[in-house]
MMTF fields as JSON, N, C-alpha, C and O atoms, coordinates in Angstrom:
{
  "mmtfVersion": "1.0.0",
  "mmtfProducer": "UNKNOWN",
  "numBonds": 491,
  "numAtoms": 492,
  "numGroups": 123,
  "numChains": 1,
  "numModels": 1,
  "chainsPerModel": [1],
  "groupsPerChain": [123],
  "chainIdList": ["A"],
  "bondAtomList": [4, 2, 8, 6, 12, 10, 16, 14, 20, 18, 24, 22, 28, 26, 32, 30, 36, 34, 40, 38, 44, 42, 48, 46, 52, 50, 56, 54, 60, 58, 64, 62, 68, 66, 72, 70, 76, 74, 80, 78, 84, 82, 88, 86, 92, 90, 96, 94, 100, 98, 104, 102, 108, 106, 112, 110, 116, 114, 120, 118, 124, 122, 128, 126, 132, 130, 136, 134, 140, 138, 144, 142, 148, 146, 152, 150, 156, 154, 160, 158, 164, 162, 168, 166, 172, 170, 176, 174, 180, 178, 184, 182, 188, 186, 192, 190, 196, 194, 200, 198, 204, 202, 208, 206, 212, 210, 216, 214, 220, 218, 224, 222, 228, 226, 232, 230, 236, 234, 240, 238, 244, 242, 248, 246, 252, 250, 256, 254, 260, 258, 264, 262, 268, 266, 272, 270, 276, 274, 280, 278, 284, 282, 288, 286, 292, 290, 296, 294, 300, 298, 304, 302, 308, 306, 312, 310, 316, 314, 320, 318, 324, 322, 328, 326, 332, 330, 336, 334, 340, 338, 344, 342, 348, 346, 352, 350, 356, 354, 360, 358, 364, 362, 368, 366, 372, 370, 376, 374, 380, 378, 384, 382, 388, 386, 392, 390, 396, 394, 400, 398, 404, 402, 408, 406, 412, 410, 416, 414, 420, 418, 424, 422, 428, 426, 432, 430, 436, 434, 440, 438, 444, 442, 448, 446, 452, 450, 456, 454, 460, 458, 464, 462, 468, 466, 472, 470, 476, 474, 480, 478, 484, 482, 488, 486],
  "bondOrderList": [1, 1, 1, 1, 1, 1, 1, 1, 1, 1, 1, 1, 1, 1, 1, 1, 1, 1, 1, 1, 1, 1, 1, 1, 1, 1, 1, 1, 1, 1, 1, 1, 1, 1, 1, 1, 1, 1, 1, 1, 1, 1, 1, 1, 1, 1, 1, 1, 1, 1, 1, 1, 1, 1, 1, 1, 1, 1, 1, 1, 1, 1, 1, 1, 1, 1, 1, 1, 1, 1, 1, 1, 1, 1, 1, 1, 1, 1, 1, 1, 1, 1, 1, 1, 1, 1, 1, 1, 1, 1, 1, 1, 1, 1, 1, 1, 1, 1, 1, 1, 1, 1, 1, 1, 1, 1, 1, 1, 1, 1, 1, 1, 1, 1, 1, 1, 1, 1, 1, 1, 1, 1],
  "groupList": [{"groupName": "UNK", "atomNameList": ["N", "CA", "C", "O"], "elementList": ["N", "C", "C", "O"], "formalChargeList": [0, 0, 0, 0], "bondAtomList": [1, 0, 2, 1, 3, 2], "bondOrderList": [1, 1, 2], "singleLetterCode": "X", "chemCompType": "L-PEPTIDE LINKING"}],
  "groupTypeList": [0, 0, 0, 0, 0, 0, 0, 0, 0, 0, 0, 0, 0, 0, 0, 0, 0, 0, 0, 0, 0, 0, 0, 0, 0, 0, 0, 0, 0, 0, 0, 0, 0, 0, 0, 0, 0, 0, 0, 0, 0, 0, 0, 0, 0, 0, 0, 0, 0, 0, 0, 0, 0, 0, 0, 0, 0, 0, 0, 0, 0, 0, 0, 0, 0, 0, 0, 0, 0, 0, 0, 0, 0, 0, 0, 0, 0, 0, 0, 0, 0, 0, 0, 0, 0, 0, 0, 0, 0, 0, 0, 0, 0, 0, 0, 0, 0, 0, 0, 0, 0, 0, 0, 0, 0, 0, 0, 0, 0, 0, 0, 0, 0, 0, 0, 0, 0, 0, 0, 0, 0, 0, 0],
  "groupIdList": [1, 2, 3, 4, 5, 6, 7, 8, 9, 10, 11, 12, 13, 14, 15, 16, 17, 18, 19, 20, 21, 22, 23, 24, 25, 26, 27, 28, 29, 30, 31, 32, 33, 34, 35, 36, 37, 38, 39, 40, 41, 42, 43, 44, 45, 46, 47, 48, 49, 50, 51, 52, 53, 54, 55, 56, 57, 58, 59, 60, 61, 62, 63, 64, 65, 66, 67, 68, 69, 70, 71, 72, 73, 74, 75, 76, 77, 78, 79, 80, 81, 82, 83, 84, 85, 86, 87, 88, 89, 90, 91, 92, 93, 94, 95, 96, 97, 98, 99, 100, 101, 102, 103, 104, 105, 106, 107, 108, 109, 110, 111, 112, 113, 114, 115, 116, 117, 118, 119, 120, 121, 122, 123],
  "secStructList": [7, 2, 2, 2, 2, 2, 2, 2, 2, 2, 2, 2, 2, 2, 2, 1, 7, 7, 7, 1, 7, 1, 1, 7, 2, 2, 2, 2, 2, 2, 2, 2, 2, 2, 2, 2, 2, 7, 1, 1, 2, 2, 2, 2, 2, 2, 2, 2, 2, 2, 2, 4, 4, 4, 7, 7, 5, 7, 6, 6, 2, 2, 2, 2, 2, 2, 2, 6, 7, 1, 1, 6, 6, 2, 2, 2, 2, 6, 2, 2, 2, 2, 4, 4, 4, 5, 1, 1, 7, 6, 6, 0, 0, 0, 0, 0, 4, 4, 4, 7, 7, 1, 6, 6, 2, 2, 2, 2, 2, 2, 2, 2, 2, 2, 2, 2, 2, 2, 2, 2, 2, 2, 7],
  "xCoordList": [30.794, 29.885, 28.425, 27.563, 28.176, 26.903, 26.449, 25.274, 27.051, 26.651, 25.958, 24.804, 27.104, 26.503, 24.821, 23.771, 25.004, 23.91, 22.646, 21.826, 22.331, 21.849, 21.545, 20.448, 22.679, 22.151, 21.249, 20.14, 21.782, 20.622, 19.785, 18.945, 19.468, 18.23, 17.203, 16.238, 17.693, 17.291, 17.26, 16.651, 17.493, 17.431, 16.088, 15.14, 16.323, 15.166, 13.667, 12.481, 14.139, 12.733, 12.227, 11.076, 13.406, 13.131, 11.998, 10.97, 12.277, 11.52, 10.028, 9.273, 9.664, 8.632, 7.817, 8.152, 6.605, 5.2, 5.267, 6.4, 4.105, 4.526, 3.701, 2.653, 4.041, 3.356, 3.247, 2.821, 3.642, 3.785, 3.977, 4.294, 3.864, 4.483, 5.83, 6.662, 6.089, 7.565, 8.23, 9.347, 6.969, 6.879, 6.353, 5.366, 7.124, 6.22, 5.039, 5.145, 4.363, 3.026, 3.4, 2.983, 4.761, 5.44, 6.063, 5.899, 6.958, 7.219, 6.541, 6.846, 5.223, 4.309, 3.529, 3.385, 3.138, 2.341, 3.746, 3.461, 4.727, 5.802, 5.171, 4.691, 5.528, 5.844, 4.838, 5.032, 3.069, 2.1, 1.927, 1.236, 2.813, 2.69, 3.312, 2.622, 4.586, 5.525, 4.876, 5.055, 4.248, 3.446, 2.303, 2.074, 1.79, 0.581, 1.26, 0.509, 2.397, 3.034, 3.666, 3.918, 3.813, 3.907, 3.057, 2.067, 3.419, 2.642, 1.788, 0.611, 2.666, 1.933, 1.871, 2.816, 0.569, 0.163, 1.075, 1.212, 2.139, 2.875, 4.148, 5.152, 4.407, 5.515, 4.975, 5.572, 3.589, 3.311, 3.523, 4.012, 2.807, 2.916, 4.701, 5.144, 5.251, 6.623, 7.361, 8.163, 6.923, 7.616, 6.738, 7.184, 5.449, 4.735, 5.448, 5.508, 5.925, 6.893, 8.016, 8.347, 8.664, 10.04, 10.349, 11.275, 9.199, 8.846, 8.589, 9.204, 7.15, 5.977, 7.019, 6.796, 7.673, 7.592, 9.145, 9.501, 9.535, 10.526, 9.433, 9.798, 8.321, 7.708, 6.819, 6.525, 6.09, 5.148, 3.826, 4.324, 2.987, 1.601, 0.457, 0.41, -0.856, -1.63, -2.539, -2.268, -3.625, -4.972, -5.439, -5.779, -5.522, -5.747, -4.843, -5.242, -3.476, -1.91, -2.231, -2.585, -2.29, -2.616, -3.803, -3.663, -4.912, -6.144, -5.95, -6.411, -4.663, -4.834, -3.796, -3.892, -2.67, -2.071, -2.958, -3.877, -2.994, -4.431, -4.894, -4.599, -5.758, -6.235, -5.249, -5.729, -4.231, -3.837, -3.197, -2.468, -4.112, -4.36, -5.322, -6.108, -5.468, -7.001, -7.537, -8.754, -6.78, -7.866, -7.846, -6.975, -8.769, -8.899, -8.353, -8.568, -7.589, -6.839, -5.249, -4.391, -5.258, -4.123, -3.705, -2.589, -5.041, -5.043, -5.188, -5.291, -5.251, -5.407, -4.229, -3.98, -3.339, -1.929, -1.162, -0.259, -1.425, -0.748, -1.093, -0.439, -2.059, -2.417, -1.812, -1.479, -1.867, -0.946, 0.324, 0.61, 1.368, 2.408, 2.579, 3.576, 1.676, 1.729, 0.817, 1.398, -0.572, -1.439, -0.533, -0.823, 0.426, 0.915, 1.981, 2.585, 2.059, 2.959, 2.014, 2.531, 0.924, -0.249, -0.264, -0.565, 0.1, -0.125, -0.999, -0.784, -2.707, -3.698, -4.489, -4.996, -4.477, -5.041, -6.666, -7.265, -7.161, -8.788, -9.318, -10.169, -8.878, -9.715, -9.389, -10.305, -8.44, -8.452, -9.779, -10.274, -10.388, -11.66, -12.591, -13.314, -12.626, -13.759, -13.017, -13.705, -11.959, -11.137, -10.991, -10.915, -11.009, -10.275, -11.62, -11.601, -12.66, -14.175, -13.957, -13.192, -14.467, -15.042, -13.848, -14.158, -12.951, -12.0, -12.505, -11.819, -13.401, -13.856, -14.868, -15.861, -15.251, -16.973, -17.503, -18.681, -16.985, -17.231, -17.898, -17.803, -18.705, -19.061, -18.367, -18.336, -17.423, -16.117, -15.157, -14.63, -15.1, -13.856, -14.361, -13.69, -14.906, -15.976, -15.946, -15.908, -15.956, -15.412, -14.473, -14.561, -13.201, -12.092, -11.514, -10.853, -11.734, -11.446, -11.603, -10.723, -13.408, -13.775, -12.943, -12.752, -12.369, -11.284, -10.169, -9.646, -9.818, -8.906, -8.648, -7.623, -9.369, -9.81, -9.888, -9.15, -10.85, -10.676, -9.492, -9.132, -8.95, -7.687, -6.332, -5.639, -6.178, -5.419, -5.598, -4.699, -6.971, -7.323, -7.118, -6.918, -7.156, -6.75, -5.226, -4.692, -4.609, -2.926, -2.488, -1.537, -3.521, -2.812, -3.43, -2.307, -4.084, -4.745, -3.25, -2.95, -2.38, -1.414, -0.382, 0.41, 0.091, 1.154, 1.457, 2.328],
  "yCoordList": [-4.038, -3.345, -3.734, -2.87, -4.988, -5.728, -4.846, -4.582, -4.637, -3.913, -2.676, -2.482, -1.909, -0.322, -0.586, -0.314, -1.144, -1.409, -1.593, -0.677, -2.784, -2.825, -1.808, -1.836, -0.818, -0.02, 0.833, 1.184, 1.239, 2.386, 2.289, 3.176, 0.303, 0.0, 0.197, 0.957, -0.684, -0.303, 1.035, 1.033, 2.034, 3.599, 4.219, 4.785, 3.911, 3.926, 3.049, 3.301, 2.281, 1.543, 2.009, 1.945, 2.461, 3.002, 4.004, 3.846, 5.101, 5.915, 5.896, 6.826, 5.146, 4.269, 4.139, 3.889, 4.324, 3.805, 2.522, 2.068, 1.428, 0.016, -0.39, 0.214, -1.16, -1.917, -4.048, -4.976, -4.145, -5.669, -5.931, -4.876, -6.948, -7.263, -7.334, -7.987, -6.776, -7.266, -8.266, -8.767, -8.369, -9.886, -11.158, -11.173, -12.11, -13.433, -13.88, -13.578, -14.342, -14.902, -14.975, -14.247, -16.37, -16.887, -15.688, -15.605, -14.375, -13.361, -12.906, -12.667, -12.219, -11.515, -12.083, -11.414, -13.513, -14.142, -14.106, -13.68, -14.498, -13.968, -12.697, -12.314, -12.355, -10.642, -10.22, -9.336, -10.846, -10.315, -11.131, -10.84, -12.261, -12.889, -12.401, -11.727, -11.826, -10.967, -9.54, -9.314, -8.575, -7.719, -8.3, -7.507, -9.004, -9.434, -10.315, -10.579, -10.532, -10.951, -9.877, -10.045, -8.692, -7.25, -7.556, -8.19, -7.023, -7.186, -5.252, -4.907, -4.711, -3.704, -2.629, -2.439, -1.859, -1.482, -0.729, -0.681, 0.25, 1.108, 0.093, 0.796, -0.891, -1.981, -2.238, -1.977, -2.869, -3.169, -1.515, -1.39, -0.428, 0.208, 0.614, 0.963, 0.44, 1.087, -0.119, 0.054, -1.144, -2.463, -2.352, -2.651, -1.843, -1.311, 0.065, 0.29, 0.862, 1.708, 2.049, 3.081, 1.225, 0.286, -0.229, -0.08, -1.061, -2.158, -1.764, -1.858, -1.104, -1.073, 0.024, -0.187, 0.694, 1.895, 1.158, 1.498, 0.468, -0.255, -1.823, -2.998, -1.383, -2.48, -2.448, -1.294, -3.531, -2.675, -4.148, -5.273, -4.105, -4.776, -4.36, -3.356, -5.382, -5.24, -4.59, -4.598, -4.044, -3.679, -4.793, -4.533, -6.066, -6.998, -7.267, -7.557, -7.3, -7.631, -6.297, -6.76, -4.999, -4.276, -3.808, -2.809, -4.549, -4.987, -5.568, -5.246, -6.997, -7.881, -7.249, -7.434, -6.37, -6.084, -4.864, -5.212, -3.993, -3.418, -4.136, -3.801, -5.309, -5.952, -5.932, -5.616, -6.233, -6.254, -5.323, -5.512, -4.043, -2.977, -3.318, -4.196, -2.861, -2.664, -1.416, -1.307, -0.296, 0.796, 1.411, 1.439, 1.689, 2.488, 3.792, 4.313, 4.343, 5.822, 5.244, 5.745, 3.995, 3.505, 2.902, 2.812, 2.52, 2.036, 3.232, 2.905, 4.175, 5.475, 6.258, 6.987, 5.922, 6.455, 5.555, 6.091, 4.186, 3.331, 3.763, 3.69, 4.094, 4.308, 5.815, 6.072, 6.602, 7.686, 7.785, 8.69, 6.44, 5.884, 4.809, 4.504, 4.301, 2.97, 2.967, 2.522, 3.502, 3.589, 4.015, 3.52, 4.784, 4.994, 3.828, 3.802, 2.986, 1.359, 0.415, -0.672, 0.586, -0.053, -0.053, 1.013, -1.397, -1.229, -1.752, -2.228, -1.672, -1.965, -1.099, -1.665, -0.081, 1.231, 1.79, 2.413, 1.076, 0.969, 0.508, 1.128, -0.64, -1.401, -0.616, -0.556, -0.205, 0.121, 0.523, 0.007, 1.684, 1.653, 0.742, 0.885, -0.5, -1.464, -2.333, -2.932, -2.508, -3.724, -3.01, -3.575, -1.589, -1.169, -0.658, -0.331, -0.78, 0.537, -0.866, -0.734, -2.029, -2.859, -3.045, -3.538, -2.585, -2.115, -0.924, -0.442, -0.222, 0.983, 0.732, 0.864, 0.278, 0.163, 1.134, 0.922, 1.94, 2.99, 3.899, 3.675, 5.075, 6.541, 7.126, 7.941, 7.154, 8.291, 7.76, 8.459, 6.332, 5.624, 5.879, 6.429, 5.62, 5.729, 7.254, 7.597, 8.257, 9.13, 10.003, 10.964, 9.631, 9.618, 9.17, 9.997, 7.739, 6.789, 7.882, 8.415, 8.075, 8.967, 10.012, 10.453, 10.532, 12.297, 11.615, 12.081, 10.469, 10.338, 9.787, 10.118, 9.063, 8.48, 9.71, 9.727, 10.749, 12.087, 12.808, 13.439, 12.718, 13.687, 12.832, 13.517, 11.179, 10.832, 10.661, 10.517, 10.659, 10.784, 12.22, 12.309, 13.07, 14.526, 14.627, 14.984, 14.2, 13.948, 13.273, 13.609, 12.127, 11.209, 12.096, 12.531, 12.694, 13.313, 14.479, 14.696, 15.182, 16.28, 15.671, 16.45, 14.207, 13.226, 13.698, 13.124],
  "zCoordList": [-16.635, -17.531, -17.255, -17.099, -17.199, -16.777, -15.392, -15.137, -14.952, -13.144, -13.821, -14.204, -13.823, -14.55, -15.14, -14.558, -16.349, -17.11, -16.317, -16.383, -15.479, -14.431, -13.192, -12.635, -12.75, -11.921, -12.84, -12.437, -14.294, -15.053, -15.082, -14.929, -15.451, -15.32, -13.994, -13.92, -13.027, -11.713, -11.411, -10.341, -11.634, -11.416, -12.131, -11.587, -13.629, -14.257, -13.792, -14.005, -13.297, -13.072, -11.398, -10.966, -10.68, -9.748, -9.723, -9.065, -10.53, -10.643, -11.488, -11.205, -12.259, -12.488, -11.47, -10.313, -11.925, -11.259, -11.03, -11.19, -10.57, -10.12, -11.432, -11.664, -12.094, -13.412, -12.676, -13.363, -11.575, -11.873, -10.1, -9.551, -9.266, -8.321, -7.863, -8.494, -6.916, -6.463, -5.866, -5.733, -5.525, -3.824, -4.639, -5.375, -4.386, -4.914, -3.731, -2.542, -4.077, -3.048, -1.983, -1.082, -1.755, -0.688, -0.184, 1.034, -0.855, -0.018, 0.169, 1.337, -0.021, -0.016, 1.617, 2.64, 1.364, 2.709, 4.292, 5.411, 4.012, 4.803, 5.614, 6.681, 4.335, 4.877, 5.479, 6.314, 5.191, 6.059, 7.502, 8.479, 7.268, 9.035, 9.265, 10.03, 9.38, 9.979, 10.286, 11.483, 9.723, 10.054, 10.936, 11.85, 10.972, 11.72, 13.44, 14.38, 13.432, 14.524, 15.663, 16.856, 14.775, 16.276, 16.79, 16.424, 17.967, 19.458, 19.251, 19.142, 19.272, 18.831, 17.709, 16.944, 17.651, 15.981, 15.449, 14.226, 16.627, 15.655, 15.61, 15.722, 15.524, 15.243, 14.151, 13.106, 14.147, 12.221, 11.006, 9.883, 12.07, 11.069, 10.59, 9.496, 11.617, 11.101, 10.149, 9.232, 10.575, 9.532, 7.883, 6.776, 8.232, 6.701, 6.086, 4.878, 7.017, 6.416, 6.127, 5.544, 6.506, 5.759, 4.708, 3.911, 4.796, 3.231, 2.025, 0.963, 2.468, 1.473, 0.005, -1.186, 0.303, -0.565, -1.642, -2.77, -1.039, -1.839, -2.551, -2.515, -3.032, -3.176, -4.123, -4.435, -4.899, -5.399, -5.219, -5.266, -5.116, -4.59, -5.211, -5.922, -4.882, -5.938, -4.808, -3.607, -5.374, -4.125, -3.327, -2.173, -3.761, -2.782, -2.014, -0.886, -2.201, -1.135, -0.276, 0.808, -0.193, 0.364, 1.362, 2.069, 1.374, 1.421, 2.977, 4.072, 2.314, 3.343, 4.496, 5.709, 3.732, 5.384, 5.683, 6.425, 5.474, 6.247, 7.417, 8.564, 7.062, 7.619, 9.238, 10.326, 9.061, 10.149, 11.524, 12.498, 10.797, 11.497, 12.463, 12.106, 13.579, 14.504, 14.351, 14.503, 14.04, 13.973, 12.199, 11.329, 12.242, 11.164, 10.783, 9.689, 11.779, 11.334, 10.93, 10.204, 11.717, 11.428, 9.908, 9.395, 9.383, 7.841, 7.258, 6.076, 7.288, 6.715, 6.476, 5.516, 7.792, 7.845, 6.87, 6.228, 6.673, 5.927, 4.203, 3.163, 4.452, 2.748, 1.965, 0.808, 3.209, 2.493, 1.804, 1.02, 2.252, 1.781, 1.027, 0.372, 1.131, 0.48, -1.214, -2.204, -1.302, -2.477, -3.654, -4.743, -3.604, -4.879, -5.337, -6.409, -4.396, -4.391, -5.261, -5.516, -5.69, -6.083, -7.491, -8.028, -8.478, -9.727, -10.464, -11.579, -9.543, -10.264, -8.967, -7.999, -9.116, -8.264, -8.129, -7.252, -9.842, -10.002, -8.948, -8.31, -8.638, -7.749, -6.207, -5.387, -5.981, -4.259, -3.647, -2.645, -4.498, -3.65, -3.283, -2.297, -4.264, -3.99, -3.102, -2.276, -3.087, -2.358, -0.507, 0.585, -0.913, 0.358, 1.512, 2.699, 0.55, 1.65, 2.541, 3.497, 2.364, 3.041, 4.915, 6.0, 4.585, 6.158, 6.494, 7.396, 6.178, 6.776, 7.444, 6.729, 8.995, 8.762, 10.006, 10.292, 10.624, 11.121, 10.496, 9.289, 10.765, 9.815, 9.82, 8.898, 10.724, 11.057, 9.78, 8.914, 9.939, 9.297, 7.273, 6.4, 7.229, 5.58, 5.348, 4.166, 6.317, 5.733, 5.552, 4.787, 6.474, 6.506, 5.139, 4.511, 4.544, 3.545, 2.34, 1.664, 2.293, 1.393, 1.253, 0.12, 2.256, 2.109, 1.394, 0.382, 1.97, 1.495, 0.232, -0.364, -0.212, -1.626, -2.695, -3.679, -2.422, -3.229, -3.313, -4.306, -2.368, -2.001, -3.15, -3.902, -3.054, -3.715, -4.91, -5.738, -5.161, -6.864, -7.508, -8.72, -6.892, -7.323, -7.624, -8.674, -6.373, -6.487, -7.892, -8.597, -8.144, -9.54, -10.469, -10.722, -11.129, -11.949, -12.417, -13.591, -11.03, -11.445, -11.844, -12.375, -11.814, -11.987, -13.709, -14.362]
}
């Protein structure tokens, strides 16, 4: 009976927005040396798209694997899947411009920053 109960729960919370972390620090720092240890970028990105969406992270945990992108279209591709994993989402823009420092890249960010704030607005 305890199982059942539990999967409803887990089902229900599945479908839930992210309200809290999933990862403790220690999993969380793991999990970004392990992303930051591919040799190459579409190895991190596909191990960020594995993870991330069974997950939920704050704008700074997100911030930092970013970080371990080299290009900037590549953090862009990551954020299309990952930003709605984010359960303190205010902050992404201030946490996230400062990985943009291209003109190309700042306004890429910008499209995309508008584009996902429109998306949460129809939620």
């Amino acid at each position: 009976m305890r199982s059942i109960w539990l999967l409803l729960v887990g089902g229900f919370m599945w479908g839930q927005s992210c309200i809290v972390a999933s990862m403790s620090e220690v999993e969380f720092n793991y999990f970004r040396l392990e992303v930051a240890s591919q040799s190459i970028e579409s190895s991190r990105i596909a191990l960020l798209r594995s993870v991330l969406p069974e997950h939920c992270l704050s704008a700074a945990q997100l911030r930092d694997l970013l970080w371990t992108l080299d290009h900037e279209s590549s953090r862009i591709e990551v954020l299309r899947f990952a930003a709605d994993r984010v359960y303190n989402p205010k902050l992404l823009h201030d946490e996230l411009l400062p990985l943009f420092t291209t003109e190309s890249g700042r306004r890429e960010f910008e499209r995309w920053w508008e584009k996902w704030q429109k998306s949460r607005t129809r939620k």
